[in-house]
Each structure stands twice: as C-alpha cells, then as structure tokens.
CSV table of C-alpha atoms in Angstrom, one decimal:
chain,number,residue,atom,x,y,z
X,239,UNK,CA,-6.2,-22.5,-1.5
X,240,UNK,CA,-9.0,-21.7,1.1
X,241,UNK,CA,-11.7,-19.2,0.9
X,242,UNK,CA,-12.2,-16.7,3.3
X,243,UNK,CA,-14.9,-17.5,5.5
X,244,UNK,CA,-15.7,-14.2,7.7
X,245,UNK,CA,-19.2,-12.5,8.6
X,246,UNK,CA,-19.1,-8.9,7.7
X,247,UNK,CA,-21.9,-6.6,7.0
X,248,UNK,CA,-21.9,-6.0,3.5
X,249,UNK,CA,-20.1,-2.5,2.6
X,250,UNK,CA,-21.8,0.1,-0.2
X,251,UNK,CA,-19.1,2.1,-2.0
X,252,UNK,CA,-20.7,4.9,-4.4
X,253,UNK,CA,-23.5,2.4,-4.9
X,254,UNK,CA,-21.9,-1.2,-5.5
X,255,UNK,CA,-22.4,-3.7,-2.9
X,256,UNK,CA,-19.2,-5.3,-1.8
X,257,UNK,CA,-19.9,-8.2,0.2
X,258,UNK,CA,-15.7,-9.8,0.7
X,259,UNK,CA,-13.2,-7.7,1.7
X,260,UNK,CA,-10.5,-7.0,-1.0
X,261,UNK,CA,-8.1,-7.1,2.3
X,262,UNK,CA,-8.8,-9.2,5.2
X,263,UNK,CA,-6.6,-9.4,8.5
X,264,UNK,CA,-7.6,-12.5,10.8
X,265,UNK,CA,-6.5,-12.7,14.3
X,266,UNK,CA,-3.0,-11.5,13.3
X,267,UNK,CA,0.0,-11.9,15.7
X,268,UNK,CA,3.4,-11.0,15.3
X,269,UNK,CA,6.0,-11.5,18.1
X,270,UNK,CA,9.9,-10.3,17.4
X,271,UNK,CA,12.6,-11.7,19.7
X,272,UNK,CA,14.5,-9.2,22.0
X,273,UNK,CA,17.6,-11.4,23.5
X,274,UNK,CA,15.4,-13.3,26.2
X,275,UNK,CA,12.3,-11.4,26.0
X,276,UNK,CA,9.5,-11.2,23.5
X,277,UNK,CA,8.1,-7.9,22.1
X,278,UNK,CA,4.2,-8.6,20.7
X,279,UNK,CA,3.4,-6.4,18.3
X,280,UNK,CA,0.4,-7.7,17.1
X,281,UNK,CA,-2.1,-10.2,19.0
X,282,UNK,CA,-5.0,-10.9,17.0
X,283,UNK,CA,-5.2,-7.7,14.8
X,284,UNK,CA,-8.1,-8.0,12.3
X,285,UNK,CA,-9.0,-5.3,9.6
X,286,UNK,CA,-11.4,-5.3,6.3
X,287,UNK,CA,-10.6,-3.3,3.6
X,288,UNK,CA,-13.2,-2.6,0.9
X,289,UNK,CA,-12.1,-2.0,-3.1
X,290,UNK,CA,-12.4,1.9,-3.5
X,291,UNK,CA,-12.3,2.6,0.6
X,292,UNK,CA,-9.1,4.7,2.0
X,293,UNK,CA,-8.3,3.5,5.7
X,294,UNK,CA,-5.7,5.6,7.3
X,295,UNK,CA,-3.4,4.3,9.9
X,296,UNK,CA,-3.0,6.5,13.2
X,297,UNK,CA,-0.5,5.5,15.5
X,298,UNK,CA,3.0,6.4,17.1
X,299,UNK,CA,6.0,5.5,16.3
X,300,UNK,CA,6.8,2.2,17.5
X,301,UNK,CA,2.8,0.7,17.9
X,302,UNK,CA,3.2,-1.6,15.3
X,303,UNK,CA,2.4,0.6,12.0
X,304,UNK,CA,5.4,-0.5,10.0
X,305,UNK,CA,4.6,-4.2,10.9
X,306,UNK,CA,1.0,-4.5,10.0
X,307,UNK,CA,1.7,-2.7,6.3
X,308,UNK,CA,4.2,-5.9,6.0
X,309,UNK,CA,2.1,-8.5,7.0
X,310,UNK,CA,-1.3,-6.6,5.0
X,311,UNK,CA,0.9,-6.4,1.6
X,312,UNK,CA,2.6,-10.5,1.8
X,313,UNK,CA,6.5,-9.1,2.8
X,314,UNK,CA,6.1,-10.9,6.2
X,315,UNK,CA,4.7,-14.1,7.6
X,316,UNK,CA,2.0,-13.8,10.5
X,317,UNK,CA,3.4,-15.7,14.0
X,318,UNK,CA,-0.5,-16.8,14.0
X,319,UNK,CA,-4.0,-15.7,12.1
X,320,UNK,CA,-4.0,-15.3,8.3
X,321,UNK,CA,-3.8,-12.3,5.7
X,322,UNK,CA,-7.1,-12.7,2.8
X,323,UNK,CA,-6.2,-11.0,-0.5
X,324,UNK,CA,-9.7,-11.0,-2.2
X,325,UNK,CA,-11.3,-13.8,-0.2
X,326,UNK,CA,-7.8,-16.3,-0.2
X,327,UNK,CA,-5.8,-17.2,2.3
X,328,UNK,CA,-2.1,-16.7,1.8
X,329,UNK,CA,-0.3,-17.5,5.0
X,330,UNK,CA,0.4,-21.2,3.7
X,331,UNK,CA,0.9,-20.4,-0.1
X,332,UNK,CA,4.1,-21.1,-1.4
X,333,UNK,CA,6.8,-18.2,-1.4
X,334,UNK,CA,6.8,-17.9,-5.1
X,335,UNK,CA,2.7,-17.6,-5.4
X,336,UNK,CA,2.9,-15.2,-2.5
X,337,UNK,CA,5.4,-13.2,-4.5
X,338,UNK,CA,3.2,-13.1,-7.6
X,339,UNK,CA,0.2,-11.5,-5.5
X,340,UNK,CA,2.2,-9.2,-4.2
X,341,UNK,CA,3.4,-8.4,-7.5
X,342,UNK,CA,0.2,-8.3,-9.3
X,343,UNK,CA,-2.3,-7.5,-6.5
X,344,UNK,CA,-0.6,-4.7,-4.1
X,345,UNK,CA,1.6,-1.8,-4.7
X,346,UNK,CA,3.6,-0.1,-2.2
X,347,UNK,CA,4.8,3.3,-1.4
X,348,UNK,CA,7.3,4.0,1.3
X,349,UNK,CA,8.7,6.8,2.8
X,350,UNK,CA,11.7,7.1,0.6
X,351,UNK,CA,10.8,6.9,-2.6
X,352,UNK,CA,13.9,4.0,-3.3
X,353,UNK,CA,14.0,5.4,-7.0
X,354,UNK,CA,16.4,3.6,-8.7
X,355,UNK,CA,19.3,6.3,-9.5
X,356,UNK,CA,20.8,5.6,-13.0
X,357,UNK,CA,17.3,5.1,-14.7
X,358,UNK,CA,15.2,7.9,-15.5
X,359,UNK,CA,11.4,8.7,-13.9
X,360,UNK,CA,10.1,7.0,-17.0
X,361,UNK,CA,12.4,4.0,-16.6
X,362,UNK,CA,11.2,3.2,-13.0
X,363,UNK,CA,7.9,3.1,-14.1
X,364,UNK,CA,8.5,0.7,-17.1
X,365,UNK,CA,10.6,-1.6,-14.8
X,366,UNK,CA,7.7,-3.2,-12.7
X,367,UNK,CA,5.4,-3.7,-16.1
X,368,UNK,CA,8.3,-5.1,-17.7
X,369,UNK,CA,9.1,-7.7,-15.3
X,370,UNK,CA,5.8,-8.4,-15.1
X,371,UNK,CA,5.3,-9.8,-18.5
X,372,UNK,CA,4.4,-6.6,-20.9
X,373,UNK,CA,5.6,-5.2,-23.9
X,374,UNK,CA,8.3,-2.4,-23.8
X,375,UNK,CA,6.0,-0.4,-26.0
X,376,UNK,CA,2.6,-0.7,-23.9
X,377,UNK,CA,4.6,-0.5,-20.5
X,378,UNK,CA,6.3,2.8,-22.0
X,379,UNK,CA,2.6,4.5,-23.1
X,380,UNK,CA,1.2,3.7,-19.6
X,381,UNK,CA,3.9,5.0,-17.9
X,382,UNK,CA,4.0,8.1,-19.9
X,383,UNK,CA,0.4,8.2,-18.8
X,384,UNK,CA,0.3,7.7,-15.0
X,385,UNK,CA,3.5,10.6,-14.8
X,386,UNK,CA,1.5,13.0,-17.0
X,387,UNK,CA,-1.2,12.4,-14.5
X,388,UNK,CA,0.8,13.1,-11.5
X,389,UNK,CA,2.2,16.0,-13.7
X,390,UNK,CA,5.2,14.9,-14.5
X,391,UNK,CA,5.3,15.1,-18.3
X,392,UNK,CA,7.8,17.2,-18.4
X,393,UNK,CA,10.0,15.0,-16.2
X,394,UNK,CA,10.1,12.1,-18.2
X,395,UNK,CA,13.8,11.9,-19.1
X,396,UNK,CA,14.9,13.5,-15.6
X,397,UNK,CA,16.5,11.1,-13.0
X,398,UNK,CA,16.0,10.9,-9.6
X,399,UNK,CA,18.8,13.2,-8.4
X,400,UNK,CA,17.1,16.1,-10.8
X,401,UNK,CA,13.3,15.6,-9.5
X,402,UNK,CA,12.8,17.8,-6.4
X,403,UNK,CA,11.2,15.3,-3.2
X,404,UNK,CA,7.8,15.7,-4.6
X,405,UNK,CA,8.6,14.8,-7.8
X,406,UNK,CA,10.7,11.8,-6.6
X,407,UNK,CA,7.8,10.4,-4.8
X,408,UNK,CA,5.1,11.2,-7.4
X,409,UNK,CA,7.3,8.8,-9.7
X,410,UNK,CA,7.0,6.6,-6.7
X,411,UNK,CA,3.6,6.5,-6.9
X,412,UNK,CA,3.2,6.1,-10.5
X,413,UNK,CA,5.2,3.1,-9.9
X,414,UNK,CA,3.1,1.7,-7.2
X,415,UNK,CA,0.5,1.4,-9.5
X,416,UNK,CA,1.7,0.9,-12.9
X,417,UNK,CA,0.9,-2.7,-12.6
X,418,UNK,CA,-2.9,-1.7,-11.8
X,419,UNK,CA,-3.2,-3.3,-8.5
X,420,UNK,CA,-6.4,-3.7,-6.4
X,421,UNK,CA,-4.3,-2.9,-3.0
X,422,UNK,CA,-2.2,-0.1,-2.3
X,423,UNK,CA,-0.3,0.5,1.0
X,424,UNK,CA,1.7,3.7,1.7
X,425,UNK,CA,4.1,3.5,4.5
X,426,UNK,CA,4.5,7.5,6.0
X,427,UNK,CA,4.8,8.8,2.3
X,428,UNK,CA,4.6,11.8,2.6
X,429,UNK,CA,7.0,11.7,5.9
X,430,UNK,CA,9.9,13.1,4.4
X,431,UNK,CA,8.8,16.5,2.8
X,432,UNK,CA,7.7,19.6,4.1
X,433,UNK,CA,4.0,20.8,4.5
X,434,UNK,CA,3.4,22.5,0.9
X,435,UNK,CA,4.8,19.5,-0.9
X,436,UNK,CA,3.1,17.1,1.2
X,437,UNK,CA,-0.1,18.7,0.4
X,438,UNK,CA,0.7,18.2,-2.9
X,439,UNK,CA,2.3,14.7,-3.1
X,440,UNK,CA,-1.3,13.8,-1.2
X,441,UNK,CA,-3.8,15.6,-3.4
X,442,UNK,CA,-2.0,14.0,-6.6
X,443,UNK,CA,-2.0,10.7,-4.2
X,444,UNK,CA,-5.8,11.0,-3.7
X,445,UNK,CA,-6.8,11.9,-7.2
X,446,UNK,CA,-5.1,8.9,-8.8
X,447,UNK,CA,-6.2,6.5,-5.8
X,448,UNK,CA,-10.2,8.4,-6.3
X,449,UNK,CA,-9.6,7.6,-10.2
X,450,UNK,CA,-8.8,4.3,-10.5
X,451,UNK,CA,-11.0,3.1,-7.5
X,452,UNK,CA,-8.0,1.4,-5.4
X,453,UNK,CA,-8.5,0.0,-1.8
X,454,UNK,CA,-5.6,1.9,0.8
X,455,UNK,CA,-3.8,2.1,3.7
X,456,UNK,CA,-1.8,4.7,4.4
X,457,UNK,CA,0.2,5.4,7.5
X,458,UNK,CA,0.6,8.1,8.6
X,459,UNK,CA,1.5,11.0,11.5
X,460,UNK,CA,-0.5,13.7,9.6
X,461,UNK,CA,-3.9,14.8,11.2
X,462,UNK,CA,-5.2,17.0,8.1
X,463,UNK,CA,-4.3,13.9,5.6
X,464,UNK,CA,-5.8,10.9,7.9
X,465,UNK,CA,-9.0,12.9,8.4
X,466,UNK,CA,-9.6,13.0,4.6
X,467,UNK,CA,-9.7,9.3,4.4
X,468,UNK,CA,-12.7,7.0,4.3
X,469,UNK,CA,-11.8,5.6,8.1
X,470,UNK,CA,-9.2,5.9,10.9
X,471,UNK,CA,-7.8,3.3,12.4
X,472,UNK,CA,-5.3,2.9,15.3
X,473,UNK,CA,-2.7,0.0,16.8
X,474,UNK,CA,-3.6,-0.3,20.3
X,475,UNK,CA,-2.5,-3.1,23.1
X,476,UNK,CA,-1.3,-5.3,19.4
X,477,UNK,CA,-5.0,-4.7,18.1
X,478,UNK,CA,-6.4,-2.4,15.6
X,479,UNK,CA,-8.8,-0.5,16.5
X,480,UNK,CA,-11.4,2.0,14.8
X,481,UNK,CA,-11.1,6.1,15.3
X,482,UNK,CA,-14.3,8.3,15.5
C-alpha cells in the first residue's frame, strides 16, 4: 500500500498543523461511454481536504458533482489518477479493503435519506455500528446519543413514514456518522426540502460536523449554505477548481 507523496503547504485548522490531507484527489479522470462517443467528466481533477475543513461543492447539474463524491468516498474506480484516504492510495486495493475504508473511514449522506422503512430512526442508526463489529448495547447508547443531538429524542421509536423530511434526514445524518468517520460527503442533502427545513437540516448538519471535527464535502445548489463553508469549489472543463 503506497503513501501519498504530494507537496502541499501545510494547513492550520484552529491551531493544529495538518501537514497530509485526510482526502487527496490526484489527477482524477473519469470517462462514461455514450454509444460511440465518450463523455469526460473528470480529466485530472485534484482536491485536498483537511480533518476539520468543510469544502462545498458548486456546480450545475450535470458538471460532474455526483461523480467526484463517488470517486472521493471509494463507490467508484478512477479511469486514471488515484483517490488518498489519509495519505494511502486506494485505487489498486482490493475490493474488500476498499469496502472496509469506506465503511470505517467515510460516511455518506444523499439526497434521499434511503431510510430503511420497517426499522425505526433508532434501528437505522444501530444497523451500520452493528455490522461493523459493536455491541447491541454500546451501538444502541450512541445512537440514542447522536438523535438526541440532532433533536430527535423524542423520535426514537418513530419510523421513517412518521418523521416529517427533516426528521428523516437528520436520522440520515446520525447514521452517516454513527460509525465516527474522519470523511463525510453529502450529496445535495438538503435538496429535497423546502427553505425553513433546509435551514434547519443544515444548522443541525453543521453543529454535529463543527463538534466532532469531521472533514466535508457537500454538494450543493444552495448559495447561503456553500458560503458558510470553509472553501468553495467548482467542476469546470473535468477540473476542480477553487471559488473566491
């Protein structure tokens, strides 16, 4: 397993140098087949992402957003280039060691929450702790934990189809992050609701995210939430490409 080998400047977040990105992208491509033609999406993308830093992700629909949230969290392969998760490369690893970073390094948060239905908020919570490898009892208390500090204690017992949108993805989120991962990538999350819940999906988003010190990416189409975030990033011509 190689090491990352990359010149960066070193990075100071709230005092503590950080010399190796928790996230590197290097010289990224992705190209999708389209009968005869070939649609690049990416063509040597590269993007550093500090533990603790928020990067949001400004582009439209179509620019390759989607695409580079896959590659950044290990649930596609790179046509080219390489993806670092804390200073390793991963593009050669085995599918079942790739699976296991992505299990215990990154957490994800989509668009549609993709609750599972028959179990309860708690439930969906316990599930990801459970398969990795904790107790019932420990995985229960933390979950409990993370919803009460979403503000869901009261929804414990509720399932999906009785939480309101907001709810639904605050469980989301707790579940994200029940396995305490150094990565966290949020694809449009807060997409699907309207302004006043948004608001709130992304300030209880933040807090937890602020809290616990977690390195992000979030795309996104909101202004108000991106210009919150540590940086601003764009996909441009297949490359990313820093916002003022």
């Amino acid at each position: 397993m190689s090491e990352i080998i990359v010149e960066t400047e070193t990075v100071v977040e709230e005092g503590v140098a950080q010399d190796v990105p928790i996230l590197f992208m290097h010289q990224v491509e992705r190209h999708y087949s389209q009968g005869e033609a070939t649609l690049d999406i990416l063509r040597g993308a590269e993007l550093a992402l500090w533990p603790g830093q928020s990067v949001a992700l400004v582009a439209p629909s179509g620019a390759g957003k989607s695409t580079l949230l896959h590659l950044a969290g290990l649930l596609e392969h790179p046509d080219h280039g390489d993806v670092y998760i804390g200073g390793k490369a991963t593009a050669n690893l085995p599918d079942a060691e790739r699976t296991r970073i992505r299990r215990v390094e990154i957490g994800f948060v989509y668009q549609s929450h993709h609750l599972l239905p028959e179990f309860t908020a708690l439930e969906n919570v316990v599930l990801p702790q459970l398969i990795r490898g904790l107790g019932r009892a420990e995985a229960k208390k933390r979950a409990a934990e993370l919803l009460g500090y979403l503000g869901l204690k009261a929804r414990l017992n509720h399932r999906p189809a009785e939480l309101s949108g907001g709810e639904q993805q605050r469980v989301a989120i707790a579940r994200a992050v029940a396995n305490a991962p150094r990565i966290l990538l949020a694809d449009e999350p807060t997409g699907n609701l309207d302004v006043k819940t948004a608001e709130h999906v992304f300030a209880a988003f933040n807090q937890l995210v602020s809290a616990s010190g977690l390195a992000t990416i979030i795309a996104t189409h909101n202004m108000d939430i991106a210009a919150r975030m540590d940086r601003r990033v764009t996909i441009r011509d297949g490359l990313v490409v820093e916002l003022d």
